[in-house]
Coordinates of C-alpha atoms in Angstrom, one line a residue:
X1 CA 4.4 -5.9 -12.4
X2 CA 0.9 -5.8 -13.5
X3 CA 1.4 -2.4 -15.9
X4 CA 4.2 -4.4 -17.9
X5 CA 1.8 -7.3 -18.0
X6 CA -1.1 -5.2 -19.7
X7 CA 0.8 -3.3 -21.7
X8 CA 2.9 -6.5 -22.7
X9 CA -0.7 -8.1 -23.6
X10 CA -1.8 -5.2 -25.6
X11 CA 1.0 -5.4 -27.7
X12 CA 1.1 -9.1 -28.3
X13 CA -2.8 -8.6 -29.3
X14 CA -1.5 -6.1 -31.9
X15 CA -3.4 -3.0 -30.0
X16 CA -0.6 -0.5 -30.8
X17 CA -0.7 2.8 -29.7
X18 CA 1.2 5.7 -31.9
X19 CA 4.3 7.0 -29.3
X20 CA 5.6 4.3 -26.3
X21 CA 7.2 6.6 -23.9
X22 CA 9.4 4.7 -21.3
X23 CA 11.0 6.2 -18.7
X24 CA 12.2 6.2 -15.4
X25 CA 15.0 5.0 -12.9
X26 CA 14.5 1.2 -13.5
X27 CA 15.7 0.4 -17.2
X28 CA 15.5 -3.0 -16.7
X29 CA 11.5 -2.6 -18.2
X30 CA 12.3 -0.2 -20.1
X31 CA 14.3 -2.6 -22.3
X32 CA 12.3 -5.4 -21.7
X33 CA 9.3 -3.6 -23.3
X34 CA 11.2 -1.7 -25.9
X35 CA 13.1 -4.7 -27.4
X36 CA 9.5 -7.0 -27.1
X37 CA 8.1 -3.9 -29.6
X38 CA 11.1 -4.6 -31.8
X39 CA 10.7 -8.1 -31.9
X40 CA 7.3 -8.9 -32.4
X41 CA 5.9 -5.9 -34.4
X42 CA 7.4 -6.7 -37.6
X43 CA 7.8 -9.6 -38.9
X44 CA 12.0 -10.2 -40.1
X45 CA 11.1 -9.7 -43.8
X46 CA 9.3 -6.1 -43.2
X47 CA 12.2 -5.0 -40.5
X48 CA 15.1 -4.3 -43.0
X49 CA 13.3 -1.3 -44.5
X50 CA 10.7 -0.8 -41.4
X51 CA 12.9 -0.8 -38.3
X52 CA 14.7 2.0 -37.2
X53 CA 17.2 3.0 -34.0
X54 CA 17.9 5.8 -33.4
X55 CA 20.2 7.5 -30.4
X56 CA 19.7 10.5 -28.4
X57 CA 23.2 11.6 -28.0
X58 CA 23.2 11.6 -32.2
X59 CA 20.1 13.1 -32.9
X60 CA 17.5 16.0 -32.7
X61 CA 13.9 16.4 -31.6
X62 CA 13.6 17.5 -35.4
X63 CA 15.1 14.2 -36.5
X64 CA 13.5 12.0 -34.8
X65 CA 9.7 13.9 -35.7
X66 CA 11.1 13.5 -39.7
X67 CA 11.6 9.6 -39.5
X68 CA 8.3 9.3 -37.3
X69 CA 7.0 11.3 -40.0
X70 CA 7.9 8.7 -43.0
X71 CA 5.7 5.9 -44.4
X72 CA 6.1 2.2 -44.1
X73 CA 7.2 0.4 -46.7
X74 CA 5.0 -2.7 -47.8
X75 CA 4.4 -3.0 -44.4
X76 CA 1.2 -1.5 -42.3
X77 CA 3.7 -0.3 -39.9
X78 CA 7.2 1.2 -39.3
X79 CA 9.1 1.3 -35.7
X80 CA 10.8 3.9 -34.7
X81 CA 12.7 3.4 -31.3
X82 CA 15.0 6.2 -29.7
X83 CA 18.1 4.5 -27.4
X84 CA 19.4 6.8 -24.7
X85 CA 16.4 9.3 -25.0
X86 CA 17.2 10.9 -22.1
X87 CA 20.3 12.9 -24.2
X88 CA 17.4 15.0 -25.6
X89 CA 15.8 16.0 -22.1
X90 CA 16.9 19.8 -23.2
X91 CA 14.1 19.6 -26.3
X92 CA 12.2 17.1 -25.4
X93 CA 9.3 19.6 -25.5
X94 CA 9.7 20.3 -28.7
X95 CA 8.0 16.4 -29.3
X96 CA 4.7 18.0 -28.4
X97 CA 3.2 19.1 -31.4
X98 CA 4.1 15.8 -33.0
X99 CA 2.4 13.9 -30.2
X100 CA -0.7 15.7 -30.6
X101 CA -1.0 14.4 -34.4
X102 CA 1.1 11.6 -34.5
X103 CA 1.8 9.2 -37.7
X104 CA -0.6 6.9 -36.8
X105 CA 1.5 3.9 -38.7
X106 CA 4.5 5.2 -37.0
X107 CA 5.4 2.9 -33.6
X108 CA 7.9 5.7 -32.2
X109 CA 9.1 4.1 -28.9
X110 CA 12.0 6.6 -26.4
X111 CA 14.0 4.9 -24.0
X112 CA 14.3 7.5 -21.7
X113 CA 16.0 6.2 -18.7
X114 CA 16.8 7.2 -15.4
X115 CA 14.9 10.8 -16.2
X116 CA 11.2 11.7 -16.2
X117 CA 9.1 13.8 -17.8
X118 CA 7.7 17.0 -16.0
X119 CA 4.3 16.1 -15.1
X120 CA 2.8 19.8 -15.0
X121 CA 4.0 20.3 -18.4
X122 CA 2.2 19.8 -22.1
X123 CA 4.3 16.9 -23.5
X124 CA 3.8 14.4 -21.1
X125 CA -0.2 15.5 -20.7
X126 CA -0.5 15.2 -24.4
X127 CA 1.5 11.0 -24.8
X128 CA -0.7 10.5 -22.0
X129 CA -4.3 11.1 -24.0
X130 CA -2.2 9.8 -27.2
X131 CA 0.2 7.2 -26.5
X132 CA 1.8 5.4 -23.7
X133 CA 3.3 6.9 -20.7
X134 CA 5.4 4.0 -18.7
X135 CA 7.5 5.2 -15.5
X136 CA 9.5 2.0 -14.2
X137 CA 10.1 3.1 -11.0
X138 CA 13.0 1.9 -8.8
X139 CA 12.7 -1.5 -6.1
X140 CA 13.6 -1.1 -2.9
X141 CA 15.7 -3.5 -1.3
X142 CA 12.9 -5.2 0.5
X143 CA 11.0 -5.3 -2.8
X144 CA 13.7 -7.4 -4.3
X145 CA 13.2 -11.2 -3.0
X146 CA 9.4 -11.2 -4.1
X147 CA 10.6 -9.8 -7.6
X148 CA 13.0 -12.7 -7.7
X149 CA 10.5 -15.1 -6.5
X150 CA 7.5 -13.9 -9.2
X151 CA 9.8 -14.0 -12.2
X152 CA 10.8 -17.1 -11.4
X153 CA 7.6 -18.6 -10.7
X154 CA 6.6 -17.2 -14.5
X155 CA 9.2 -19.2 -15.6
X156 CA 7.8 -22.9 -13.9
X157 CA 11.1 -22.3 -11.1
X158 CA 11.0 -22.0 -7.1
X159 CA 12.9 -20.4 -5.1
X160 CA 12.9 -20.9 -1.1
X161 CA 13.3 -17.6 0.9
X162 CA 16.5 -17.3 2.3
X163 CA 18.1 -17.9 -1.4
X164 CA 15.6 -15.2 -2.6
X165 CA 17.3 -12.9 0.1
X166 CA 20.9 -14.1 -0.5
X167 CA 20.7 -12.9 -4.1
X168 CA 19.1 -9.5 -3.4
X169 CA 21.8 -9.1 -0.5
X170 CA 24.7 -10.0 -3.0
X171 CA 23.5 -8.4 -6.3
X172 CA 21.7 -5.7 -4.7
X173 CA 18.7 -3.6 -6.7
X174 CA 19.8 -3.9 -10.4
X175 CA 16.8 -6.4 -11.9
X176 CA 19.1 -6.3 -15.2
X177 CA 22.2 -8.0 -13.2
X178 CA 19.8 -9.9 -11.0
X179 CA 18.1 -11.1 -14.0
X180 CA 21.4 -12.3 -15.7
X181 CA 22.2 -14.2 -12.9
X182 CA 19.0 -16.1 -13.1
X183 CA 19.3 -16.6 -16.5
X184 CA 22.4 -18.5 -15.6
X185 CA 20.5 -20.8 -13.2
X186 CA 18.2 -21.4 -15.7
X187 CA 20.6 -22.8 -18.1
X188 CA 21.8 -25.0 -15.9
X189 CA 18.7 -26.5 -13.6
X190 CA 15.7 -28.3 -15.6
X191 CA 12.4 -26.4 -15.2
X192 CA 10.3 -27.1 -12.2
X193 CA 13.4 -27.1 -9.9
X194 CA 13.3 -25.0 -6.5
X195 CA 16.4 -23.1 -6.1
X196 CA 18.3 -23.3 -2.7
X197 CA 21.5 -21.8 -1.2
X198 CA 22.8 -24.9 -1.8
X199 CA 22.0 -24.5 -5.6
X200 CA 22.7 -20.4 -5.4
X201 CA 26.6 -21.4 -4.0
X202 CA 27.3 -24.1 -6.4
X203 CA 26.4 -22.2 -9.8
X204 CA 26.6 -18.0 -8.5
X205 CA 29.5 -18.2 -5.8
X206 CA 27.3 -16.6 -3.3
X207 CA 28.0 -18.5 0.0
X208 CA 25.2 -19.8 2.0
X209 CA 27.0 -19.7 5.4
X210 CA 29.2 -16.8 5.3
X211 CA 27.4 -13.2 4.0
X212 CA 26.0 -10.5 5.4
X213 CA 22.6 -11.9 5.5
X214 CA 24.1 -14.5 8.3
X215 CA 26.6 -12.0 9.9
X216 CA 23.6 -9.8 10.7
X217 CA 21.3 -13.0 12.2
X218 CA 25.1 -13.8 14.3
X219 CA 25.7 -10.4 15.7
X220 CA 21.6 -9.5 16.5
X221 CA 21.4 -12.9 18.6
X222 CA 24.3 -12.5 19.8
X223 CA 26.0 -15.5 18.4
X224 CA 29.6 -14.4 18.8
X225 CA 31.4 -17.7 17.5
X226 CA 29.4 -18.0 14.2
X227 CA 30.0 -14.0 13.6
X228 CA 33.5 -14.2 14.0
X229 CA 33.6 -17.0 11.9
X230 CA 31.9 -14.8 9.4
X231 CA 34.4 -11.9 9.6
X232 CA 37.2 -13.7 9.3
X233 CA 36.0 -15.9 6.2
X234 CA 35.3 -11.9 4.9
X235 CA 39.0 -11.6 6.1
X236 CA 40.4 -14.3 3.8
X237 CA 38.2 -13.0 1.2
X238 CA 38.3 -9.2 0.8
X239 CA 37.7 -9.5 -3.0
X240 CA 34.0 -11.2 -2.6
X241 CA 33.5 -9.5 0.1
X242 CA 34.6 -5.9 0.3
X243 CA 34.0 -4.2 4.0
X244 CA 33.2 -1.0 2.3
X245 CA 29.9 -2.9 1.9
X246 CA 29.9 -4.8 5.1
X247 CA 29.8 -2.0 6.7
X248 CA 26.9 -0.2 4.4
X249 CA 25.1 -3.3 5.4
X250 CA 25.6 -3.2 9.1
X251 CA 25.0 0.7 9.0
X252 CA 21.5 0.1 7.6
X253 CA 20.9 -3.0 9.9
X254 CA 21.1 -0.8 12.7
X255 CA 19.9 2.0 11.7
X256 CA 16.2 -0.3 11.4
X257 CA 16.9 -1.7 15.0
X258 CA 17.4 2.1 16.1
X259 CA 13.7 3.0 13.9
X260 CA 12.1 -0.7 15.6
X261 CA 13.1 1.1 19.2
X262 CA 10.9 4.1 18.5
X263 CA 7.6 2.5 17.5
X264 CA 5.0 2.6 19.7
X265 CA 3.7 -0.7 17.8
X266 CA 5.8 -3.7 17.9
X267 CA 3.9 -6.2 17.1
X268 CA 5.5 -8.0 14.1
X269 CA 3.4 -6.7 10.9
X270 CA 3.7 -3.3 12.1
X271 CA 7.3 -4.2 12.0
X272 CA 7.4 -5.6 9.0
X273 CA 5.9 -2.3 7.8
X274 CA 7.7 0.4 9.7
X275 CA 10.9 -1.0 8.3
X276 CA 10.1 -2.3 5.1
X277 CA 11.5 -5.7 5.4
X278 CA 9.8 -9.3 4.7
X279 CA 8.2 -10.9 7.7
X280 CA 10.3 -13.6 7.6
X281 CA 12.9 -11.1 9.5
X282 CA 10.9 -9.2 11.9
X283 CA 11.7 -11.9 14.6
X284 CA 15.1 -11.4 14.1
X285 CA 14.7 -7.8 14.3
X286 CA 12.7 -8.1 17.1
X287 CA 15.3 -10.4 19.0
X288 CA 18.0 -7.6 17.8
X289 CA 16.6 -4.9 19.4
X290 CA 16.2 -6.6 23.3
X291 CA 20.1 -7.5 23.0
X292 CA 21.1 -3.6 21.8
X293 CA 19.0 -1.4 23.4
X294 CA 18.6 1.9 22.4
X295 CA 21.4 4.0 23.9
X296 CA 24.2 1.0 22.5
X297 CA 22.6 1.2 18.5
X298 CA 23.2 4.6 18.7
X299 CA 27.2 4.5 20.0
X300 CA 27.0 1.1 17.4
X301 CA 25.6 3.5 14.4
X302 CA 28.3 6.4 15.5
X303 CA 31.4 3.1 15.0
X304 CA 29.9 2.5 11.6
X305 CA 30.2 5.9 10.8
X306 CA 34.1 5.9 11.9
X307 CA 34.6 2.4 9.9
X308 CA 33.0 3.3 6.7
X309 CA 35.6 6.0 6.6
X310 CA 38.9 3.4 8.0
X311 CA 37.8 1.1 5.2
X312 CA 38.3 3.4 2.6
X313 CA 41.6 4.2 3.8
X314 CA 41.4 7.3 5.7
X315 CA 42.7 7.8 9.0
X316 CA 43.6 3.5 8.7
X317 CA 47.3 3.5 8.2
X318 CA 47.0 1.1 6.0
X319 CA 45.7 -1.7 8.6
X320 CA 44.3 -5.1 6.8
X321 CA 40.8 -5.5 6.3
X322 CA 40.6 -8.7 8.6
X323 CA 42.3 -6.6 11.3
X324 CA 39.7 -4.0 10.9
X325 CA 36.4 -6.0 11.1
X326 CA 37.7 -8.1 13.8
X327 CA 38.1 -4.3 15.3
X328 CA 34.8 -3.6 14.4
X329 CA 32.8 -6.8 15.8
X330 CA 34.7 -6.2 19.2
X331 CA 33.4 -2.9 19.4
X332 CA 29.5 -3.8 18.2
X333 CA 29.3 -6.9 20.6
X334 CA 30.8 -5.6 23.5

């Protein structure tokens, strides 16, 4: 993200701004940038009397304004961060006559996650002619393999495209969790190495033949043998792969097929766009929607609907998962 970049940049240059607000639905950044401001600010000498955290759920407006308000202590700055700003949405107001005229050697950062500031009112008009304003906004699923493939590529890895999309498939949207599991590849492969499924299943667990990636490829071509191989390898392993989210998956695969069969356009970029998914699936998509027409995603959409609420137990009778989605791939494929 080229925001974090810059503002990362500005702060390794030592072009500090008074108040770092941070907020939005994606804490992943948000931490990121508040611990870098933590880190690198201060050197470890000044931080034992400079460094302060503070947490929303134990503090006031008031409280935080009277440490912001204190001097630094042989040190040309202090840092103030606030953990869990968000507890103080009530009064967060309050903050604005402080961010007007703020301590100029006061660094007062606010974590304020998965919240927002009011656009139309004062407060966040004001941080944004005095400070920082920084909304980390949430990915969406097709965002997820290029994110993987960028910070990888920062960190002198590769990554080929179907392991990109195994990993946003498996971990889903969290760029904290996805980023742990990276960190776990990177302990174990040298820099410079291109990651594969063959690298993802030996060091994540994540199989390369038998997901939901591959079970949607088997059941849009039509490959019945290599999706029933699929389902009951989910059978045998209802733990790692739970059909509550098989089925989210399939729900959402159709539900694109069922968007692709209404576009006037479908050549494959206007695909790509109209369903927000990475061009390397638009074929498959494509392929997908001349073996289900229209009128059979729809009746496939509506058995979705009745499995999502068999595999959470109602209406089941307590019926195995493996007996379920073998149930369920009769009734799709046929």
């Amino acid at each position: 993200m080229d925001e974090v970049k810059a503002l990362v940049s500005d702060i390794k240059s030592r072009k500090f701004v008074p108040i770092y607000f941070l907020m939005g639905e994606e804490p992943y950044y948000i931490d990121r940038i508040s611990d870098y401001i933590q880190e690198t600010v201060l050197t470890e000498e000044e931080r034992g009397f400079n460094q302060m955290v503070l947490y929303g759920r134990d503090v006031s407006i008031e409280d935080v304004i009277s440490n912001a308000k204190r001097y630094p202590m042989m040190a040309e700055h202090q840092v103030v961060v606030v953990k869990e700003a968000q507890d103080l949405a009530r009064n967060i107001e309050k903050l604005v006559d402080y961010a007007n005229q703020p301590q100029p050697s006061t660094i007062l950062v606010f974590n304020y996650k998965y919240k927002t500031l009011d656009k139309r009112k004062a407060l966040y008009k004001t941080l944004k002619k005095t400070g920082v304003v920084f909304e980390s906004k949430k990915y969406y699923d097709n965002q997820i393999p290029n994110w993987i493939s960028r910070v990888l590529a920062g960190q002198n890895y590769t990554i080929t495209q179907k392991a990109a999309l195994m990993l946003a498939e498996f971990l889903g949207t969290d760029l904290s969790k996805i980023s742990n599991e990276l960190n776990k590849l990177k302990i174990v492969l040298p820099e410079g190495t291109q990651i594969t499924p063959e690298l993802i299943e030996e060091n994540i667990g994540i199989s390369k033949d038998y997901n939901n990636f591959e079970l949607h490829k088997a059941i849009g071509s039509r490959d019945i043998l290599k999706a029933n191989r699929i389902i009951k390898y989910f059978g045998e392993n209802p733990k790692d792969n739970p059909m509550v989210l098989t089925v989210g998956f399939l729900h959402t695969y159709f539900s694109k097929l069922l968007h692709l069969h209404g576009l006037k356009d479908k050549s494959p970029r206007s695909v790509a766009s109209a369903l927000k998914i990475s061009p390397y699936f638009t074929e498959e998509y494509i392929t997908a929607a001349r073996n289900y027409p229209m009128k059979n995603v729809s009746a496939i959409i509506s058995t979705l609907r009745e499995f999502d609420v068999k595999s959470k137990g109602v209406g089941s009778n307590a019926v195995p998962q493996k007996d379920l989605l073998k149930e369920l791939l009769v009734r799709i494929m046929n």
